[in-house]
XYZ file of C-alpha atoms in Angstrom:
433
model
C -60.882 7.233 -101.528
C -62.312 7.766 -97.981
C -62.926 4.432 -96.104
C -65.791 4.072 -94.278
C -65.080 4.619 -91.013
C -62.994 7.609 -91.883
C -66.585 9.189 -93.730
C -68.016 8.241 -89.982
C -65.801 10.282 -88.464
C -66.268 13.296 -90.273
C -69.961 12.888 -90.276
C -69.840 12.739 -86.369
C -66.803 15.378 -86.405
C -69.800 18.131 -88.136
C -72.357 16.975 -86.138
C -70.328 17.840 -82.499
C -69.174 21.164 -84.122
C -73.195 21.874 -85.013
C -74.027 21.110 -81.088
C -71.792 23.053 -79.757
C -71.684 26.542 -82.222
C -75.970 26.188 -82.544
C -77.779 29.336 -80.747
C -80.429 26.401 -79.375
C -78.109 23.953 -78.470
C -79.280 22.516 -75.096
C -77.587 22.740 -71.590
C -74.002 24.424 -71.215
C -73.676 24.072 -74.971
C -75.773 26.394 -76.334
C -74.302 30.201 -77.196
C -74.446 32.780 -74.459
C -77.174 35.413 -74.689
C -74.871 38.517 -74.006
C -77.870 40.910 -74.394
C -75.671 42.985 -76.873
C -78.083 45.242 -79.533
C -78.209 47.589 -81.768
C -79.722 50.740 -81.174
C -81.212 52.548 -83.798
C -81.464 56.518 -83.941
C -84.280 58.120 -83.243
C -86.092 55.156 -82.420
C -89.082 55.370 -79.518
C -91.146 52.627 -77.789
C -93.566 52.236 -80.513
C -90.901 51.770 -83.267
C -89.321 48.926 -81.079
C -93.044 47.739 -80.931
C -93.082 47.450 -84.314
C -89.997 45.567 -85.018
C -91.658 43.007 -82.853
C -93.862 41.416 -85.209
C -91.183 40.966 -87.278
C -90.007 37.220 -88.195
C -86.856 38.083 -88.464
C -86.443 36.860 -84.900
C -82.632 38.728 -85.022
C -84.642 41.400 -85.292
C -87.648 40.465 -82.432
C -84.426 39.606 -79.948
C -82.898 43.289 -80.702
C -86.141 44.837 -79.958
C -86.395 43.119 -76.799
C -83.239 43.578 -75.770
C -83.397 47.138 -76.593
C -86.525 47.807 -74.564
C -85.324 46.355 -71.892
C -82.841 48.639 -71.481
C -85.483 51.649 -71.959
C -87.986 49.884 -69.010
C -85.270 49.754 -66.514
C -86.319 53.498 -65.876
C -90.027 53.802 -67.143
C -92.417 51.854 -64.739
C -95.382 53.230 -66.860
C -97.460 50.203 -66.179
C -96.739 50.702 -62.776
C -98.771 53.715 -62.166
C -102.881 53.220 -62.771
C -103.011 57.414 -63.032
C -101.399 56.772 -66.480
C -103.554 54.600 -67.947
C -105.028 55.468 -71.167
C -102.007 57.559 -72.170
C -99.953 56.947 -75.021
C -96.903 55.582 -73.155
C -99.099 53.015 -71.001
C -100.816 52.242 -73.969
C -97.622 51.182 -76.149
C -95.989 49.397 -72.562
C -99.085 47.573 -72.930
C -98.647 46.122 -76.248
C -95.257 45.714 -75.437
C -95.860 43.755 -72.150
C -98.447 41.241 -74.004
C -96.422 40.814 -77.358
C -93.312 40.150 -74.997
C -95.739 37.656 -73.292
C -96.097 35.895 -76.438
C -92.452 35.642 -77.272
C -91.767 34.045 -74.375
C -92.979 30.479 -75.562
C -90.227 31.377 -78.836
C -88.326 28.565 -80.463
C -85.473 30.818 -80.359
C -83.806 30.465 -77.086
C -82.290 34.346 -77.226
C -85.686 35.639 -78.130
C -87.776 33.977 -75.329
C -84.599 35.036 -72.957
C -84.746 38.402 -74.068
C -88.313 38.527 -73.541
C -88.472 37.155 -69.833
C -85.504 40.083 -69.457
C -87.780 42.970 -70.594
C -90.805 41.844 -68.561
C -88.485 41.776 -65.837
C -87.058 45.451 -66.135
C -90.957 46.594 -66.316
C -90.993 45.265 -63.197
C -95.154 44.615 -63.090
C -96.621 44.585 -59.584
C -99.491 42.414 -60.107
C -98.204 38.879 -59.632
C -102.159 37.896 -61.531
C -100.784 39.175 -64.211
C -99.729 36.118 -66.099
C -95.540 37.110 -65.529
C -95.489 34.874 -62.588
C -97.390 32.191 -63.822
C -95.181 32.560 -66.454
C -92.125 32.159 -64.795
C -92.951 29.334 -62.554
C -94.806 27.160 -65.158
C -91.937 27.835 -67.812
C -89.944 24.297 -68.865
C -87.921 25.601 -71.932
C -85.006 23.269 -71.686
C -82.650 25.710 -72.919
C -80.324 27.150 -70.105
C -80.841 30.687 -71.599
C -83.946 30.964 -71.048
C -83.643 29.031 -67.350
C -81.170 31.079 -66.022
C -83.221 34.787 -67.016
C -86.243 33.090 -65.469
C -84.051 32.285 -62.348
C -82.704 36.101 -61.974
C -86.458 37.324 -62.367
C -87.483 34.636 -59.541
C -84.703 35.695 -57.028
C -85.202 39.490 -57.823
C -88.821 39.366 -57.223
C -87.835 37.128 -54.040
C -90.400 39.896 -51.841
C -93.377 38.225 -53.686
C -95.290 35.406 -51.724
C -94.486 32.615 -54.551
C -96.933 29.695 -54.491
C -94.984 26.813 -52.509
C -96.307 24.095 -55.109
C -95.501 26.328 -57.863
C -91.384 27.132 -56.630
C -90.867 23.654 -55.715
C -91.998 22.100 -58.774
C -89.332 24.573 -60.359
C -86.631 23.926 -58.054
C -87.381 20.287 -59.353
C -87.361 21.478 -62.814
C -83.551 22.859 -62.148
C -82.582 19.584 -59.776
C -83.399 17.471 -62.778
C -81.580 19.657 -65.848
C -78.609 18.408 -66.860
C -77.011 22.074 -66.433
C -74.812 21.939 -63.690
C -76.034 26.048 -63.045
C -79.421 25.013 -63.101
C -78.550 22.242 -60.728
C -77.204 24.389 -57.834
C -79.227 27.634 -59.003
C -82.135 25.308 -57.443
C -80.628 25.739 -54.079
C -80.887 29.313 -54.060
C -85.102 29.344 -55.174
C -85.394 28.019 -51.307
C -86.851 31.414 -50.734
C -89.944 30.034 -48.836
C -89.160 29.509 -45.081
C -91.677 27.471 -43.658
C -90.859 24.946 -41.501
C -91.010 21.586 -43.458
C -88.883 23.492 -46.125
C -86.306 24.060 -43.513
C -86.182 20.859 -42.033
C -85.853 19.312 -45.314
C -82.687 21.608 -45.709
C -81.297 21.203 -42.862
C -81.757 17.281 -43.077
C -80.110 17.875 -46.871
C -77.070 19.899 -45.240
C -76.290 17.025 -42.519
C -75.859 14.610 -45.357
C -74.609 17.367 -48.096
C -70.864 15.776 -49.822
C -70.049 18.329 -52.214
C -69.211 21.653 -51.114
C -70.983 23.838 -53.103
C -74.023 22.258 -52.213
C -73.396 22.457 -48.314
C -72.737 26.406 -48.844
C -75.825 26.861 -50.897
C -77.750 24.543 -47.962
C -76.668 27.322 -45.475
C -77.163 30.527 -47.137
C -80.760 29.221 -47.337
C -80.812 28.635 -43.715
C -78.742 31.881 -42.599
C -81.941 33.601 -44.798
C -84.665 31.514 -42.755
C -83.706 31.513 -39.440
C -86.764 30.372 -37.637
C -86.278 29.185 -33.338
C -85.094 25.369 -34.563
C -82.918 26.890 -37.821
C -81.157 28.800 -35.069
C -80.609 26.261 -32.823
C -79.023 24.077 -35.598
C -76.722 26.745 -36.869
C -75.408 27.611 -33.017
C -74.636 23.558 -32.816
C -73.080 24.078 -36.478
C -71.153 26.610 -35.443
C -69.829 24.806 -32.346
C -68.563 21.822 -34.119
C -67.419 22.668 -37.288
C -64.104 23.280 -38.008
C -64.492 25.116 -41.457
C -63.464 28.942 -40.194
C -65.613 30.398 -43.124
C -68.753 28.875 -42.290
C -68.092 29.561 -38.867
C -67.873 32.780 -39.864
C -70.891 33.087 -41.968
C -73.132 31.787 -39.391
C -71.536 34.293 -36.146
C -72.434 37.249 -38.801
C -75.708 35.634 -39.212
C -76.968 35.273 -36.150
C -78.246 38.734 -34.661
C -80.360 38.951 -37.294
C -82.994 35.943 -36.388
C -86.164 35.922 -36.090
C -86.928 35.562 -32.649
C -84.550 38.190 -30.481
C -84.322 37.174 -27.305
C -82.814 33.467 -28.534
C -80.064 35.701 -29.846
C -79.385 37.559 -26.859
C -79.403 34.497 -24.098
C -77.006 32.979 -27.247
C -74.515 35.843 -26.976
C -74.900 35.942 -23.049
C -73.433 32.283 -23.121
C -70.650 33.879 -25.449
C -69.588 36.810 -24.149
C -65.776 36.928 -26.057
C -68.048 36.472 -29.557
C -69.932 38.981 -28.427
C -66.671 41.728 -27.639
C -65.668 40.692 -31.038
C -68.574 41.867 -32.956
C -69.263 44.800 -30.965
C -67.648 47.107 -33.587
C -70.719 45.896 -36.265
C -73.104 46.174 -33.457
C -72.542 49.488 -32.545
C -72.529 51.064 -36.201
C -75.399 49.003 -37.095
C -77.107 49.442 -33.159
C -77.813 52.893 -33.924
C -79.042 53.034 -37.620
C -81.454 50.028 -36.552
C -85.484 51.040 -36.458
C -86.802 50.487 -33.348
C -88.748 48.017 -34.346
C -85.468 45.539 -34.652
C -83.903 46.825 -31.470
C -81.630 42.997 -30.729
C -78.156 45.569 -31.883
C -78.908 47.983 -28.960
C -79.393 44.903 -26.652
C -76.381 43.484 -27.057
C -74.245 46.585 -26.725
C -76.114 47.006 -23.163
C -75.506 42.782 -22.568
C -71.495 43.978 -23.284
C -71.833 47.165 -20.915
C -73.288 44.454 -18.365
C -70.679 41.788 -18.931
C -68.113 44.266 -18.152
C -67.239 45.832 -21.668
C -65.159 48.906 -21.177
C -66.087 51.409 -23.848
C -62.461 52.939 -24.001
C -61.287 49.584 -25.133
C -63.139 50.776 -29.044
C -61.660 53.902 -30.302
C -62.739 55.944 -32.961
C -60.290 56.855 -36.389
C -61.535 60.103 -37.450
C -60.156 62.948 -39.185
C -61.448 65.071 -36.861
C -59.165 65.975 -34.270
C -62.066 66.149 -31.747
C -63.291 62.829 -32.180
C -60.031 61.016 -33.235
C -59.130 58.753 -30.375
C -62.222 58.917 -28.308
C -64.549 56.013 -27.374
C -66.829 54.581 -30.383
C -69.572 53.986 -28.677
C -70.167 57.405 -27.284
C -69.275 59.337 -30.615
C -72.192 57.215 -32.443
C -74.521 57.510 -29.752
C -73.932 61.778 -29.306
C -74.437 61.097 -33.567
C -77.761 59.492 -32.735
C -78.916 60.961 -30.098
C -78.052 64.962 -31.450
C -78.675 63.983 -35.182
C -82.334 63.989 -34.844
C -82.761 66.133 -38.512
C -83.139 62.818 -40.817
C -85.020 64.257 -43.133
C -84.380 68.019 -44.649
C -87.554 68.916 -43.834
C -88.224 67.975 -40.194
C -86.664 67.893 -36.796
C -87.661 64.352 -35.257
C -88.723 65.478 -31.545
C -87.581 61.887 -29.358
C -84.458 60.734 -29.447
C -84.632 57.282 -31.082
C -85.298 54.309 -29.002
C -82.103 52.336 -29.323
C -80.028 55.533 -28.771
C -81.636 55.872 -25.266
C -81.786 52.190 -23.931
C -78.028 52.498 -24.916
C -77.911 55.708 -22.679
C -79.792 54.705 -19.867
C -77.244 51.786 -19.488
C -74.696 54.080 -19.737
C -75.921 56.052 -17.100
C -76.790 52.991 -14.759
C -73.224 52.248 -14.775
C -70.899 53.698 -12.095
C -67.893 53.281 -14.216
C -69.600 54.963 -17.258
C -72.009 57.098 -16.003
C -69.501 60.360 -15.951
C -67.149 59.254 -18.654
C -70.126 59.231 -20.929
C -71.525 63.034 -19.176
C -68.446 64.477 -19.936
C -68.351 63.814 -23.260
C -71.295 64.480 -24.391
C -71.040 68.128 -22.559
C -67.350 68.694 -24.332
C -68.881 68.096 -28.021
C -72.641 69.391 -27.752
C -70.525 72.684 -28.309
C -69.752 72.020 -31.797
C -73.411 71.067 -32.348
C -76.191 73.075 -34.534
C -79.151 74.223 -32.237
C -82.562 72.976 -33.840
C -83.726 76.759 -34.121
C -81.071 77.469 -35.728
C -81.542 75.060 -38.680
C -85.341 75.548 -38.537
C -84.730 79.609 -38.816
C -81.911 78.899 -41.754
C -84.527 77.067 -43.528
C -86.746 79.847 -43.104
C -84.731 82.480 -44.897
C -83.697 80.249 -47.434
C -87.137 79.523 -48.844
C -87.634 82.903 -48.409
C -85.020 83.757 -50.645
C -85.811 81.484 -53.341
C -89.041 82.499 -53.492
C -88.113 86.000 -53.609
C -85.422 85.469 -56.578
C -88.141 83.758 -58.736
C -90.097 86.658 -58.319
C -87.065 89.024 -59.891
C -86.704 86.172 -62.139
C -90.243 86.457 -63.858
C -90.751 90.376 -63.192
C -87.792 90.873 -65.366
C -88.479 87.879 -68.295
C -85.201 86.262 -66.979
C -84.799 82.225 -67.965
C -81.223 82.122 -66.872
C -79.870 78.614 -66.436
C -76.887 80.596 -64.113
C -79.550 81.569 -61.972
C -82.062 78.400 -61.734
C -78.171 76.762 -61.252
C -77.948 79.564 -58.394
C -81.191 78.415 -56.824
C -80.803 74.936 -56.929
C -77.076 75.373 -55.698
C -78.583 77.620 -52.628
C -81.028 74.925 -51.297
C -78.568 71.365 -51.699
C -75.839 73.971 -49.330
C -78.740 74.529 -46.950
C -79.734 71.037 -46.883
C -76.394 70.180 -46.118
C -76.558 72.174 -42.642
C -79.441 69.943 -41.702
C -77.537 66.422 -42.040
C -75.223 68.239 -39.216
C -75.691 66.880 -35.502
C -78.368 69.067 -33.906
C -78.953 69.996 -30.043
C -82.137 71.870 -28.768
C -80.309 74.780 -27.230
């Protein structure tokens, strides 16, 4: 005969086991949604649709999951030209009948749902999705976390302030410890109360994780004062990674010319990141020209270009100075596209040159070069005269192709072979003569 205490025991024994194996548990208890489903043959859109309105809600969270997998490539509600066809028409129903499911009892259901509005990735923030996500307090942490990974994807939208603090509350408050630090990362906002407010958090920050979270939000906001704090930061702290983080960080703020009088002040950070600079100096638009900058500050502090060489497994190139095999790369390569020849040579390529050429100790060194390796270059005509004759061509084997009833895949291989092999001359350096 069980005793009473001993009946206790097992009573509270069942009860733990319940919490912890229950698909609605709350917090870190409650099963993982692993997305897995089951795919039935020969099922389209409107079939899934269908097994919506099931309650079977195994069968609601299979659909879901099932159409979210189909959305990730059709953006049918994207595109207004395709409205009243049948494929917006059944997105449609899908979209608002995943709407509905996303206020489910069933924690994998309203997860699932959130997921596949997600992958249909709407445009119209009015359309109830974001008021959706924002407003959303399911306690469970399935559903959190799915609304937290369509938050930070969407991170381009302009989020209501209000709105993403209230759920960065939301997540402070939850007992999950994920939800708990996922708030840190929903500091996508950077205005400047927001960032004073962080940085004021990071100063007083204990635990680690917290502290890193603090500055990635920072390193993404870096306004005149964020910058300011994160140069002192990186002076006095004597963690190496978040040193590191922060030096990485810091050409890329929002107001240039703080970043170059910063790496004027250190000119041996500034040798050390040259080899970023450079690749990244010449792939930069021109409206973000701070890359270009520095690697003229380094030419002006006394940066010897021969002191960066290039590993290539090109003979010609192996060995020689990196600087001047990107910038003959830029300043030849004008063909970005395959179907034009940009005219100017791109801004940052020439304030690089110019500096170059201002230089007594460069000026030749960099002439000499460029006049040994413009040999090996494509001339312009050239390219735009190959393109020529290889339209022409295609255009003339269609022409065989229909006068003689011919629906060869060899030769629709043939012409689609021909024009990737041309297009693959016009990614080649190019000179004008």
């Amino acid at each position: 005969m069980r005793t009473f205490s001993s009946v206790w025991r097992v009573i509270i024994l069942v009860g733990i086991i319940a919490l912890f194996t229950s698909a609605d548990g709350c917090n870190g208890n409650e099963m993982n949604v692993g997305y897995y489903y089951i795919e039935v043959p020969g099922y389209e859109n409107g079939d899934y649709y269908k097994m919506l309105q099931s309650s079977n809600r195994e069968e609601q969270y299979n659909a879901l999951a099932c159409l979210s997998f189909e959305y990730r490539d059709q953006k049918v509600l994207k595109y207004d030209s395709l409205k009243g066809t049948g494929p917006y028409d059944t997105a449609l129903l899908i979209y608002r009948k995943a709407m509905e499911l996303t206020k489910s009892a069933d924690s994998w259901v309203s997860s699932a749902a959130f997921r596949l509005l997600g992958s249909m990735e709407l445009d119209d923030k009015d359309s109830g999705y974001y008021q959706c996500l924002l407003s959303n307090r399911n306690p469970s942490l399935n559903v959190q976390l799915e609304q937290f990974v369509q938050i930070v994807n969407n991170s381009e939208w302009e989020w209501n302030p209000l709105q993403l603090h209230a759920k960065m509350d939301f997540y402070r408050n939850h007992p999950s410890w994920l939800l708990q630090k996922a708030a840190r990362q929903l500091l996508i906002t950077g205005d400047s109360a927001t960032m004073q407010n962080v940085m004021n958090e990071y100063r007083t920050a204990k635990d680690e994780i917290d502290k890193r979270l603090l500055l990635q939000a920072l390193l993404l906001h870096k306004n005149t004062t964020v910058f300011d704090f994160l140069a002192n930061e990186w002076q006095t702290t004597k963690d190496e990674r978040i040193k590191a983080m922060i030096q990485q960080s810091l050409p890329t703020a929002s107001n240039q010319q703080q970043v170059i009088n910063w790496y004027a002040q250190h000119t041996q950070e500034l040798f050390k990141q040259l080899p970023s600079f450079i690749t990244d100096g010449f792939a930069g638009s021109a409206d973000s020209p701070v890359f270009s900058k520095l690697i003229v500050l380094a030419l002006e502090k006394g940066w010897k270009p021969s002191s960066l060489l290039v590993k290539s497994d090109e003979p010609r190139f192996n060995g020689t100075p990196k600087l001047y095999y990107y910038l003959l790369e830029s300043k030849y390569n004008r063909n970005i596209h395959p179907d034009s020849i940009a005219e100017q040579q791109p801004a940052n390529s020439k304030r690089v040159e110019q500096a170059l050429l201002k230089n007594d100790n460069w000026n030749q060194e960099w002439q000499i070069f460029e006049q040994q390796h413009k040999t090996h270059l494509l001339p312009a005509a050239l390219i735009t005269a190959h393109r020529q004759l290889t339209d022409q061509y295609i255009q003339q084997t269609r022409i065989l192709m229909r006068q003689y009833g011919i629906d060869s895949v060899y030769y629709k291989e043939l012409i689609r072979s021909v024009s990737d092999q041309s297009k693959w001359m016009y990614k080649e350096p190019v000179r004008d003569h």
